[in-house]
Amino acid sequence: MLRMDREAVEKSLDYVFTDETWLRQALTHPSVDQKRSTNLNYERLEYLGDAVLELVVSRELFTRYPKADEGVLTKMRSAIVSRANLASLCEALGWGECMDMSPQLEKSGGRKALSILANTFESVIGAVMMDSNYNAARKVSLKLLASSLDNAQNLISINHKGELLEKLQAINGMGPKYAVELVDDSKPAGPFRARVMWNDKELGCAEGQSKHKAEMAAAAKALELKLFEA
């Protein structure tokens, strides 16, 4: 990993590592260490970061929503620390491009893989914890998850696109593609028709009053038809 990459990650965290070995480990995929002989990959830090995020988010939601019951709090937490949400945040931060991974994995799209991006997010939080302490990891976590926490109540609504993405990537690492068009060209404001494609196959088609709603409806249809399981 180049020094400029390390500094970019630290800037996004608003945190400077005392021992940069922790950050290097957090950004090293197991494919680099095939025999797992050194444990200098992100797996152990991912385990730690996962636990830190669960605690940080649990406490923050508990404080923010004093009237929410256990079921609602659990759903909000699950949405915030979901693989899809953490992967999206990690990709937006550009950390996937800083990862050290095998050439084979990189060629197969490893830098965009949902599971790898989510694991990387967790491992970086674990690295902050090991380099400093829980309070530092909590501060960084709250900074990175600020938007998710502010929109926690909206996140618990069913995210069909995120669910479909996770299911398809678990099969072959490839995510779906959406094609959106106007139902009526004379009405540019909508409604829209969306088709979701994967592996050269149409999985679902649906309409919605906005492009986003049409895509979400198409993803819901794909989950209902389950053509990807055929």
PDB file of C-alpha atoms in Angstrom:
ATOM      1  CA  MET A   1       0.000   0.000   0.000  1.00  0.00           C
ATOM      2  CA  LEU A   2       1.372   3.402  -0.950  1.00  0.00           C
ATOM      3  CA  ARG A   3       1.904   6.092   1.648  1.00  0.00           C
ATOM      4  CA  MET A   4      -0.557   8.359  -0.181  1.00  0.00           C
ATOM      5  CA  ASP A   5      -3.203   5.634   0.250  1.00  0.00           C
ATOM      6  CA  ARG A   6      -2.541   5.391   3.971  1.00  0.00           C
ATOM      7  CA  GLU A   7      -2.798   9.142   4.373  1.00  0.00           C
ATOM      8  CA  ALA A   8      -6.030   9.229   2.366  1.00  0.00           C
ATOM      9  CA  VAL A   9      -7.593   6.600   4.621  1.00  0.00           C
ATOM     10  CA  GLU A  10      -6.417   8.404   7.747  1.00  0.00           C
ATOM     11  CA  LYS A  11      -7.894  11.657   6.430  1.00  0.00           C
ATOM     12  CA  SER A  12     -11.255   9.987   5.832  1.00  0.00           C
ATOM     13  CA  LEU A  13     -11.119   8.651   9.396  1.00  0.00           C
ATOM     14  CA  ASP A  14      -9.867  11.916  10.894  1.00  0.00           C
ATOM     15  CA  TYR A  15      -7.467   9.666  12.763  1.00  0.00           C
ATOM     16  CA  VAL A  16      -3.682   9.169  12.480  1.00  0.00           C
ATOM     17  CA  PHE A  17      -2.322   5.745  13.367  1.00  0.00           C
ATOM     18  CA  THR A  18       0.498   5.521  15.878  1.00  0.00           C
ATOM     19  CA  ASP A  19       1.415   2.098  14.507  1.00  0.00           C
ATOM     20  CA  GLU A  20       0.590   1.960  10.806  1.00  0.00           C
ATOM     21  CA  THR A  21       0.981  -1.835  10.857  1.00  0.00           C
ATOM     22  CA  TRP A  22      -2.597  -2.039  12.097  1.00  0.00           C
ATOM     23  CA  LEU A  23      -3.880  -0.121   9.096  1.00  0.00           C
ATOM     24  CA  ARG A  24      -1.781  -2.193   6.698  1.00  0.00           C
ATOM     25  CA  GLN A  25      -3.248  -5.354   8.188  1.00  0.00           C
ATOM     26  CA  ALA A  26      -6.776  -3.969   7.967  1.00  0.00           C
ATOM     27  CA  LEU A  27      -6.298  -3.323   4.252  1.00  0.00           C
ATOM     28  CA  THR A  28      -4.761  -6.709   3.436  1.00  0.00           C
ATOM     29  CA  HIS A  29      -7.055  -9.371   2.008  1.00  0.00           C
ATOM     30  CA  PRO A  30      -6.448 -13.025   3.002  1.00  0.00           C
ATOM     31  CA  SER A  31      -5.712 -13.857  -0.650  1.00  0.00           C
ATOM     32  CA  VAL A  32      -2.298 -12.261  -0.140  1.00  0.00           C
ATOM     33  CA  ASP A  33      -1.525 -14.767   2.635  1.00  0.00           C
ATOM     34  CA  GLN A  34      -2.848 -17.989   1.137  1.00  0.00           C
ATOM     35  CA  LYS A  35      -1.446 -20.252   3.858  1.00  0.00           C
ATOM     36  CA  ARG A  36      -2.687 -17.955   6.662  1.00  0.00           C
ATOM     37  CA  SER A  37       0.812 -18.407   8.082  1.00  0.00           C
ATOM     38  CA  THR A  38       1.192 -14.887   9.438  1.00  0.00           C
ATOM     39  CA  ASN A  39      -2.371 -13.740  10.262  1.00  0.00           C
ATOM     40  CA  LEU A  40      -1.334 -10.390   8.782  1.00  0.00           C
ATOM     41  CA  ASN A  41      -4.616 -10.004   6.950  1.00  0.00           C
ATOM     42  CA  TYR A  42      -7.895  -8.381   7.875  1.00  0.00           C
ATOM     43  CA  GLU A  43      -9.756 -11.429   9.227  1.00  0.00           C
ATOM     44  CA  ARG A  44      -8.968 -10.966  12.939  1.00  0.00           C
ATOM     45  CA  LEU A  45      -9.471  -7.208  12.801  1.00  0.00           C
ATOM     46  CA  GLU A  46     -12.778  -7.729  11.001  1.00  0.00           C
ATOM     47  CA  TYR A  47     -13.931  -9.878  13.923  1.00  0.00           C
ATOM     48  CA  LEU A  48     -13.021  -7.122  16.361  1.00  0.00           C
ATOM     49  CA  GLY A  49     -14.445  -4.307  14.261  1.00  0.00           C
ATOM     50  CA  ASP A  50     -17.751  -6.123  13.900  1.00  0.00           C
ATOM     51  CA  ALA A  51     -18.106  -6.284  17.678  1.00  0.00           C
ATOM     52  CA  VAL A  52     -17.130  -2.622  18.106  1.00  0.00           C
ATOM     53  CA  LEU A  53     -19.686  -1.454  15.533  1.00  0.00           C
ATOM     54  CA  GLU A  54     -22.444  -3.531  17.126  1.00  0.00           C
ATOM     55  CA  LEU A  55     -21.776  -1.925  20.523  1.00  0.00           C
ATOM     56  CA  VAL A  56     -21.322   1.629  19.220  1.00  0.00           C
ATOM     57  CA  VAL A  57     -24.480   1.541  17.123  1.00  0.00           C
ATOM     58  CA  SER A  58     -26.506  -0.200  19.855  1.00  0.00           C
ATOM     59  CA  ARG A  59     -25.652   2.424  22.430  1.00  0.00           C
ATOM     60  CA  GLU A  60     -26.177   5.334  20.028  1.00  0.00           C
ATOM     61  CA  LEU A  61     -29.607   4.104  18.956  1.00  0.00           C
ATOM     62  CA  PHE A  62     -30.558   3.375  22.561  1.00  0.00           C
ATOM     63  CA  THR A  63     -29.774   7.010  23.422  1.00  0.00           C
ATOM     64  CA  ARG A  64     -31.318   8.587  20.337  1.00  0.00           C
ATOM     65  CA  TYR A  65     -34.591   6.670  20.407  1.00  0.00           C
ATOM     66  CA  PRO A  66     -35.693   6.396  24.053  1.00  0.00           C
ATOM     67  CA  LYS A  67     -39.230   5.344  23.073  1.00  0.00           C
ATOM     68  CA  ALA A  68     -38.251   2.655  20.556  1.00  0.00           C
ATOM     69  CA  ASP A  69     -38.718  -0.926  21.707  1.00  0.00           C
ATOM     70  CA  GLU A  70     -36.156  -3.692  21.409  1.00  0.00           C
ATOM     71  CA  GLY A  71     -37.530  -4.948  18.096  1.00  0.00           C
ATOM     72  CA  VAL A  72     -37.288  -1.562  16.375  1.00  0.00           C
ATOM     73  CA  LEU A  73     -33.825  -0.885  17.784  1.00  0.00           C
ATOM     74  CA  THR A  74     -32.637  -4.274  16.543  1.00  0.00           C
ATOM     75  CA  LYS A  75     -33.998  -3.622  13.049  1.00  0.00           C
ATOM     76  CA  MET A  76     -32.322  -0.207  12.885  1.00  0.00           C
ATOM     77  CA  ARG A  77     -29.015  -1.618  14.075  1.00  0.00           C
ATOM     78  CA  SER A  78     -29.198  -4.476  11.586  1.00  0.00           C
ATOM     79  CA  ALA A  79     -29.808  -2.039   8.737  1.00  0.00           C
ATOM     80  CA  ILE A  80     -26.904   0.209   9.743  1.00  0.00           C
ATOM     81  CA  VAL A  81     -24.317  -2.561  10.192  1.00  0.00           C
ATOM     82  CA  SER A  82     -25.645  -4.637   7.294  1.00  0.00           C
ATOM     83  CA  ARG A  83     -23.172  -5.891   4.732  1.00  0.00           C
ATOM     84  CA  ALA A  84     -24.822  -3.809   2.028  1.00  0.00           C
ATOM     85  CA  ASN A  85     -24.652  -0.551   4.015  1.00  0.00           C
ATOM     86  CA  LEU A  86     -21.064  -1.005   5.217  1.00  0.00           C
ATOM     87  CA  ALA A  87     -19.948  -1.987   1.708  1.00  0.00           C
ATOM     88  CA  SER A  88     -21.589   1.111   0.265  1.00  0.00           C
ATOM     89  CA  LEU A  89     -19.833   3.322   2.810  1.00  0.00           C
ATOM     90  CA  CYS A  90     -16.492   1.613   2.218  1.00  0.00           C
ATOM     91  CA  GLU A  91     -16.767   2.052  -1.541  1.00  0.00           C
ATOM     92  CA  ALA A  92     -17.709   5.717  -1.173  1.00  0.00           C
ATOM     93  CA  LEU A  93     -14.652   6.260   1.046  1.00  0.00           C
ATOM     94  CA  GLY A  94     -12.417   4.680  -1.603  1.00  0.00           C
ATOM     95  CA  TRP A  95     -10.910   2.109   0.738  1.00  0.00           C
ATOM     96  CA  GLY A  96     -11.421  -0.717  -1.733  1.00  0.00           C
ATOM     97  CA  GLU A  97      -8.839   0.876  -4.000  1.00  0.00           C
ATOM     98  CA  CYS A  98      -6.307   0.824  -1.153  1.00  0.00           C
ATOM     99  CA  MET A  99      -6.671  -2.903  -0.519  1.00  0.00           C
ATOM    100  CA  ASP A 100      -3.746  -5.274  -0.963  1.00  0.00           C
ATOM    101  CA  MET A 101      -5.101  -8.413  -2.656  1.00  0.00           C
ATOM    102  CA  SER A 102      -3.981 -11.106  -5.059  1.00  0.00           C
ATOM    103  CA  PRO A 103      -3.896 -10.232  -8.784  1.00  0.00           C
ATOM    104  CA  GLN A 104      -6.394 -13.003  -9.454  1.00  0.00           C
ATOM    105  CA  LEU A 105      -8.915 -11.576  -6.988  1.00  0.00           C
ATOM    106  CA  GLU A 106      -8.457  -8.071  -8.332  1.00  0.00           C
ATOM    107  CA  LYS A 107      -9.073  -9.246 -11.906  1.00  0.00           C
ATOM    108  CA  SER A 108     -12.280 -10.971 -10.815  1.00  0.00           C
ATOM    109  CA  GLY A 109     -13.663  -7.741  -9.350  1.00  0.00           C
ATOM    110  CA  GLY A 110     -12.522  -8.142  -5.760  1.00  0.00           C
ATOM    111  CA  ARG A 111     -12.300  -4.404  -5.150  1.00  0.00           C
ATOM    112  CA  LYS A 112     -16.034  -4.080  -5.776  1.00  0.00           C
ATOM    113  CA  ALA A 113     -17.170  -7.263  -4.007  1.00  0.00           C
ATOM    114  CA  LEU A 114     -19.817  -6.602  -1.378  1.00  0.00           C
ATOM    115  CA  SER A 115     -18.388  -8.949   1.246  1.00  0.00           C
ATOM    116  CA  ILE A 116     -14.818  -7.681   0.857  1.00  0.00           C
ATOM    117  CA  LEU A 117     -15.850  -4.036   1.123  1.00  0.00           C
ATOM    118  CA  ALA A 118     -17.966  -4.713   4.217  1.00  0.00           C
ATOM    119  CA  ASN A 119     -15.184  -6.740   5.814  1.00  0.00           C
ATOM    120  CA  THR A 120     -12.714  -3.958   5.084  1.00  0.00           C
ATOM    121  CA  PHE A 121     -14.915  -1.379   6.778  1.00  0.00           C
ATOM    122  CA  GLU A 122     -15.108  -3.535   9.892  1.00  0.00           C
ATOM    123  CA  SER A 123     -11.393  -4.314   9.882  1.00  0.00           C
ATOM    124  CA  VAL A 124     -10.433  -0.623   9.722  1.00  0.00           C
ATOM    125  CA  ILE A 125     -12.577   0.054  12.785  1.00  0.00           C
ATOM    126  CA  GLY A 126     -10.870  -2.879  14.489  1.00  0.00           C
ATOM    127  CA  ALA A 127      -7.500  -1.417  13.551  1.00  0.00           C
ATOM    128  CA  VAL A 128      -8.358   1.900  15.209  1.00  0.00           C
ATOM    129  CA  MET A 129      -9.412   0.003  18.326  1.00  0.00           C
ATOM    130  CA  MET A 130      -6.102  -1.856  18.509  1.00  0.00           C
ATOM    131  CA  ASP A 131      -4.004   1.198  17.714  1.00  0.00           C
ATOM    132  CA  SER A 132      -5.718   3.281  20.400  1.00  0.00           C
ATOM    133  CA  ASN A 133      -8.784   2.339  22.441  1.00  0.00           C
ATOM    134  CA  TYR A 134     -12.549   1.911  22.351  1.00  0.00           C
ATOM    135  CA  ASN A 135     -13.248   5.636  22.682  1.00  0.00           C
ATOM    136  CA  ALA A 136     -11.196   6.391  19.583  1.00  0.00           C
ATOM    137  CA  ALA A 137     -12.912   3.601  17.653  1.00  0.00           C
ATOM    138  CA  ARG A 138     -16.297   4.866  18.827  1.00  0.00           C
ATOM    139  CA  LYS A 139     -15.524   8.415  17.705  1.00  0.00           C
ATOM    140  CA  VAL A 140     -14.433   7.235  14.256  1.00  0.00           C
ATOM    141  CA  SER A 141     -17.424   4.914  13.926  1.00  0.00           C
ATOM    142  CA  LEU A 142     -19.916   7.658  14.788  1.00  0.00           C
ATOM    143  CA  LYS A 143     -18.285   9.959  12.245  1.00  0.00           C
ATOM    144  CA  LEU A 144     -18.459   7.410   9.433  1.00  0.00           C
ATOM    145  CA  LEU A 145     -21.973   6.246  10.310  1.00  0.00           C
ATOM    146  CA  ALA A 146     -23.417   9.702  10.971  1.00  0.00           C
ATOM    147  CA  SER A 147     -25.676   9.709   7.923  1.00  0.00           C
ATOM    148  CA  SER A 148     -26.833   6.132   8.533  1.00  0.00           C
ATOM    149  CA  LEU A 149     -27.654   6.916  12.153  1.00  0.00           C
ATOM    150  CA  ASP A 150     -29.564  10.058  11.179  1.00  0.00           C
ATOM    151  CA  ASN A 151     -31.615   8.019   8.698  1.00  0.00           C
ATOM    152  CA  ALA A 152     -31.962   4.894  10.817  1.00  0.00           C
ATOM    153  CA  GLN A 153     -35.749   4.912  10.745  1.00  0.00           C
ATOM    154  CA  ASN A 154     -35.772   5.083   6.940  1.00  0.00           C
ATOM    155  CA  LEU A 155     -33.169   2.349   6.645  1.00  0.00           C
ATOM    156  CA  ILE A 156     -35.419  -0.212   8.297  1.00  0.00           C
ATOM    157  CA  SER A 157     -37.862  -0.047   5.396  1.00  0.00           C
ATOM    158  CA  ILE A 158     -37.238  -3.033   3.139  1.00  0.00           C
ATOM    159  CA  ASN A 159     -34.326  -2.402   0.779  1.00  0.00           C
ATOM    160  CA  HIS A 160     -35.102  -4.736  -2.091  1.00  0.00           C
ATOM    161  CA  LYS A 161     -32.140  -3.546  -4.150  1.00  0.00           C
ATOM    162  CA  GLY A 162     -29.696  -4.185  -1.326  1.00  0.00           C
ATOM    163  CA  GLU A 163     -31.182  -7.592  -0.615  1.00  0.00           C
ATOM    164  CA  LEU A 164     -31.038  -8.608  -4.282  1.00  0.00           C
ATOM    165  CA  LEU A 165     -27.465  -7.345  -4.613  1.00  0.00           C
ATOM    166  CA  GLU A 166     -26.370  -9.409  -1.629  1.00  0.00           C
ATOM    167  CA  LYS A 167     -28.061 -12.579  -2.913  1.00  0.00           C
ATOM    168  CA  LEU A 168     -26.637 -12.296  -6.434  1.00  0.00           C
ATOM    169  CA  GLN A 169     -23.103 -11.474  -5.330  1.00  0.00           C
ATOM    170  CA  ALA A 170     -23.187 -14.489  -3.024  1.00  0.00           C
ATOM    171  CA  ILE A 171     -23.783 -16.664  -6.097  1.00  0.00           C
ATOM    172  CA  ASN A 172     -21.020 -15.483  -8.426  1.00  0.00           C
ATOM    173  CA  GLY A 173     -19.727 -12.141  -7.175  1.00  0.00           C
ATOM    174  CA  MET A 174     -21.641 -10.175  -9.805  1.00  0.00           C
ATOM    175  CA  GLY A 175     -24.262  -7.583  -8.999  1.00  0.00           C
ATOM    176  CA  PRO A 176     -27.371  -6.745 -11.062  1.00  0.00           C
ATOM    177  CA  LYS A 177     -27.719  -3.986 -13.653  1.00  0.00           C
ATOM    178  CA  TYR A 178     -30.791  -1.821 -14.073  1.00  0.00           C
ATOM    179  CA  ALA A 179     -32.248  -0.316 -17.250  1.00  0.00           C
ATOM    180  CA  VAL A 180     -34.813   2.435 -16.722  1.00  0.00           C
ATOM    181  CA  GLU A 181     -37.074   4.032 -19.312  1.00  0.00           C
ATOM    182  CA  LEU A 182     -40.144   6.232 -19.426  1.00  0.00           C
ATOM    183  CA  VAL A 183     -43.451   4.421 -19.639  1.00  0.00           C
ATOM    184  CA  ASP A 184     -44.748   7.292 -21.781  1.00  0.00           C
ATOM    185  CA  ASP A 185     -42.275   9.542 -23.623  1.00  0.00           C
ATOM    186  CA  SER A 186     -44.771  12.401 -23.466  1.00  0.00           C
ATOM    187  CA  LYS A 187     -44.569  12.364 -19.657  1.00  0.00           C
ATOM    188  CA  PRO A 188     -40.900  13.042 -18.746  1.00  0.00           C
ATOM    189  CA  ALA A 189     -41.698  13.179 -15.023  1.00  0.00           C
ATOM    190  CA  GLY A 190     -42.757   9.525 -15.014  1.00  0.00           C
ATOM    191  CA  PRO A 191     -43.907   6.912 -14.374  1.00  0.00           C
ATOM    192  CA  PHE A 192     -40.828   4.845 -15.192  1.00  0.00           C
ATOM    193  CA  ARG A 193     -40.287   1.202 -16.099  1.00  0.00           C
ATOM    194  CA  ALA A 194     -37.217  -0.605 -14.770  1.00  0.00           C
ATOM    195  CA  ARG A 195     -35.725  -3.928 -15.785  1.00  0.00           C
ATOM    196  CA  VAL A 196     -33.138  -5.705 -13.664  1.00  0.00           C
ATOM    197  CA  MET A 197     -30.576  -7.813 -15.537  1.00  0.00           C
ATOM    198  CA  TRP A 198     -28.030 -10.325 -14.282  1.00  0.00           C
ATOM    199  CA  ASN A 199     -25.972 -12.975 -16.074  1.00  0.00           C
ATOM    200  CA  ASP A 200     -27.568 -11.920 -19.393  1.00  0.00           C
ATOM    201  CA  LYS A 201     -31.014 -12.715 -17.955  1.00  0.00           C
ATOM    202  CA  GLU A 202     -33.912 -10.435 -17.079  1.00  0.00           C
ATOM    203  CA  LEU A 203     -34.869 -11.137 -13.475  1.00  0.00           C
ATOM    204  CA  GLY A 204     -37.726  -8.691 -13.074  1.00  0.00           C
ATOM    205  CA  CYS A 205     -39.568  -5.724 -14.545  1.00  0.00           C
ATOM    206  CA  ALA A 206     -41.775  -3.179 -12.770  1.00  0.00           C
ATOM    207  CA  GLU A 207     -42.983   0.405 -12.846  1.00  0.00           C
ATOM    208  CA  GLY A 208     -42.718   3.263 -10.378  1.00  0.00           C
ATOM    209  CA  GLN A 209     -43.358   7.002 -10.128  1.00  0.00           C
ATOM    210  CA  SER A 210     -39.614   7.688  -9.887  1.00  0.00           C
ATOM    211  CA  LYS A 211     -36.537   5.916 -11.242  1.00  0.00           C
ATOM    212  CA  HIS A 212     -35.612   4.799  -7.738  1.00  0.00           C
ATOM    213  CA  LYS A 213     -39.085   3.426  -7.016  1.00  0.00           C
ATOM    214  CA  ALA A 214     -39.138   1.615 -10.349  1.00  0.00           C
ATOM    215  CA  GLU A 215     -35.758  -0.001  -9.655  1.00  0.00           C
ATOM    216  CA  MET A 216     -36.853  -0.967  -6.150  1.00  0.00           C
ATOM    217  CA  ALA A 217     -40.039  -2.507  -7.519  1.00  0.00           C
ATOM    218  CA  ALA A 218     -38.084  -4.406 -10.182  1.00  0.00           C
ATOM    219  CA  ALA A 219     -35.742  -5.763  -7.501  1.00  0.00           C
ATOM    220  CA  ALA A 220     -38.755  -6.811  -5.421  1.00  0.00           C
ATOM    221  CA  LYS A 221     -40.174  -8.630  -8.445  1.00  0.00           C
ATOM    222  CA  ALA A 222     -36.830 -10.371  -8.988  1.00  0.00           C
ATOM    223  CA  LEU A 223     -36.801 -11.533  -5.377  1.00  0.00           C
ATOM    224  CA  GLU A 224     -40.357 -12.797  -5.810  1.00  0.00           C
ATOM    225  CA  LEU A 225     -39.700 -14.689  -9.072  1.00  0.00           C
ATOM    226  CA  LYS A 226     -36.301 -16.036  -7.948  1.00  0.00           C
ATOM    227  CA  LEU A 227     -35.177 -16.669 -11.531  1.00  0.00           C
ATOM    228  CA  PHE A 228     -31.572 -16.345 -10.355  1.00  0.00           C
ATOM    229  CA  GLU A 229     -31.992 -19.646  -8.509  1.00  0.00           C
ATOM    230  CA  ALA A 230     -32.878 -21.520 -11.669  1.00  0.00           C
TER     231      ALA A 230
END
